[in-house]
Amino acid sequence: AQVLTEHGGGSVQAGGSLSLSCVASGNTYNSNCMGWFRQAPGKEREVVAITFLGGNKIFYADSVKGRFIISQDSAKNTVYLQMNTLEPEDTAMYYCAARHALYDIYCTERHPFNYWGQGTQITVSS
């Protein structure tokens, strides 16, 4: 089993920054593909960023590219999300997700993530 524990979340004024972390425990050898998703009330869940721990490939949604930074510490089985220049539209529940991917091409939002964190709320006020 894979357990994801998220840390962070909170409220910030528009233009501010927040950081999230996600620690994978359990059978962490399958956690080479990790990402962040978010879901606002009444809206569908959307991908934010994904990183393939077996390499340096990183994906960002267009809505956050240039503002958010996903990073990893493979030795600690941890993924981070640095969120800068936050806007009200970034307000959502943020979820960490993980899966195993043999190649980076399979580490995308099109392939199901089978492990999920509990979610943490990010609120950005105008």
Coordinates of C-alpha atoms in Angstrom, one line a residue:
A1 CA 0.0 0.0 0.0
Q2 CA 1.0 3.6 -0.7
V3 CA 0.1 6.4 1.7
L4 CA 0.5 10.0 0.8
T5 CA 0.7 12.6 3.5
E6 CA 0.2 16.3 2.5
H7 CA 1.5 19.3 4.5
G8 CA 0.7 22.9 3.9
G9 CA -2.3 24.7 2.7
G10 CA -3.9 27.8 4.1
S11 CA -5.1 31.2 3.0
V12 CA -3.2 34.0 1.3
Q13 CA -3.9 37.3 -0.4
A14 CA -3.7 37.5 -4.2
G15 CA -0.1 37.8 -5.3
G16 CA 1.2 35.8 -2.3
S17 CA 2.9 32.5 -2.1
L18 CA 2.3 29.1 -0.4
S19 CA 4.1 25.8 -0.3
L20 CA 2.9 22.3 -0.2
S21 CA 4.7 19.0 0.4
C22 CA 3.7 15.4 0.0
V23 CA 5.5 12.5 1.6
A24 CA 5.0 9.0 0.3
S25 CA 5.2 6.1 2.7
G26 CA 4.6 2.4 2.4
N27 CA 5.6 0.7 -0.8
T28 CA 7.4 3.8 -2.1
Y29 CA 9.1 2.0 -5.0
N30 CA 6.0 2.5 -7.0
S31 CA 5.9 6.2 -6.4
N32 CA 8.1 7.3 -9.3
C33 CA 5.3 9.3 -10.8
M34 CA 3.8 12.0 -8.5
G35 CA 1.7 15.0 -9.1
W36 CA -0.6 17.7 -7.8
F37 CA -4.2 18.0 -8.7
R38 CA -6.9 20.5 -7.6
Q39 CA -10.6 20.7 -7.5
A40 CA -12.7 23.8 -6.8
P41 CA -16.2 23.6 -5.5
G42 CA -18.6 22.6 -8.3
K43 CA -15.8 22.0 -10.8
E44 CA -14.0 19.0 -12.1
R45 CA -10.6 17.9 -10.8
E46 CA -7.8 19.2 -12.9
V47 CA -4.1 18.5 -13.1
V48 CA -1.7 21.1 -11.7
A49 CA 1.7 19.6 -12.1
I50 CA 3.4 16.2 -12.5
T51 CA 6.9 15.1 -12.0
F52 CA 8.6 11.8 -13.0
L53 CA 10.9 10.9 -10.2
G54 CA 12.9 8.6 -12.5
G55 CA 14.1 11.6 -14.5
N56 CA 13.9 15.3 -14.8
K57 CA 10.6 15.5 -16.8
I58 CA 8.1 17.9 -15.4
F59 CA 4.6 18.9 -16.6
Y60 CA 2.7 22.0 -15.7
A61 CA -0.8 23.0 -16.5
D62 CA -0.9 26.2 -18.6
S63 CA -2.8 27.9 -15.9
V64 CA 0.0 27.6 -13.4
K65 CA 3.1 27.5 -15.6
G66 CA 5.6 30.2 -14.7
R67 CA 3.9 30.6 -11.2
F68 CA 4.1 27.2 -9.6
I69 CA 7.2 25.0 -9.2
I70 CA 7.0 21.3 -8.6
S71 CA 10.2 19.7 -7.1
Q72 CA 11.2 16.3 -5.7
D73 CA 13.5 14.8 -3.2
S74 CA 13.7 11.1 -4.2
A75 CA 15.7 10.1 -1.1
K76 CA 12.9 11.4 1.1
N77 CA 10.1 10.2 -1.2
T78 CA 8.8 13.7 -1.1
V79 CA 7.3 16.0 -3.7
Y80 CA 6.8 19.8 -3.2
L81 CA 4.7 22.4 -4.8
Q82 CA 5.8 26.0 -4.5
M83 CA 2.9 28.3 -5.5
N84 CA 3.8 31.9 -6.3
T85 CA 1.8 34.8 -7.5
L86 CA -1.4 33.2 -6.4
E87 CA -4.7 34.3 -7.8
P88 CA -8.3 33.8 -6.6
E89 CA -8.8 31.2 -9.4
D90 CA -6.2 29.1 -7.7
T91 CA -8.6 28.6 -4.8
A92 CA -9.3 24.8 -4.6
M93 CA -8.7 21.6 -2.7
Y94 CA -5.2 20.4 -3.6
Y95 CA -4.4 16.7 -3.8
C96 CA -1.2 14.9 -4.0
A97 CA -1.3 11.7 -6.2
A98 CA 1.1 8.9 -7.0
R99 CA 1.5 6.0 -9.3
H100 CA 4.1 3.8 -10.9
A101 CA 5.2 4.5 -14.4
L102 CA 7.8 2.5 -16.3
Y103 CA 8.6 5.4 -18.6
D104 CA 8.0 9.1 -18.4
I105 CA 5.6 8.9 -21.3
Y106 CA 3.2 7.1 -18.9
C107 CA 3.5 9.7 -16.2
T108 CA 0.7 11.9 -17.3
E109 CA -2.8 12.9 -16.3
R110 CA -4.2 10.5 -18.9
H111 CA -3.0 7.5 -16.8
P112 CA -4.8 6.9 -13.6
F113 CA -3.2 7.7 -10.3
N114 CA -4.0 5.0 -7.9
Y115 CA -2.8 6.6 -4.6
W116 CA -4.1 10.0 -3.3
G117 CA -3.6 12.2 -0.4
Q118 CA -6.3 13.5 1.8
G119 CA -6.3 17.0 0.2
T120 CA -5.5 20.4 1.6
Q121 CA -7.4 23.6 1.1
I122 CA -5.8 26.6 -0.6
T123 CA -7.8 29.8 -0.5
V124 CA -6.7 33.0 -2.3
S125 CA -8.5 36.2 -1.6
S126 CA -8.8 39.2 -3.8

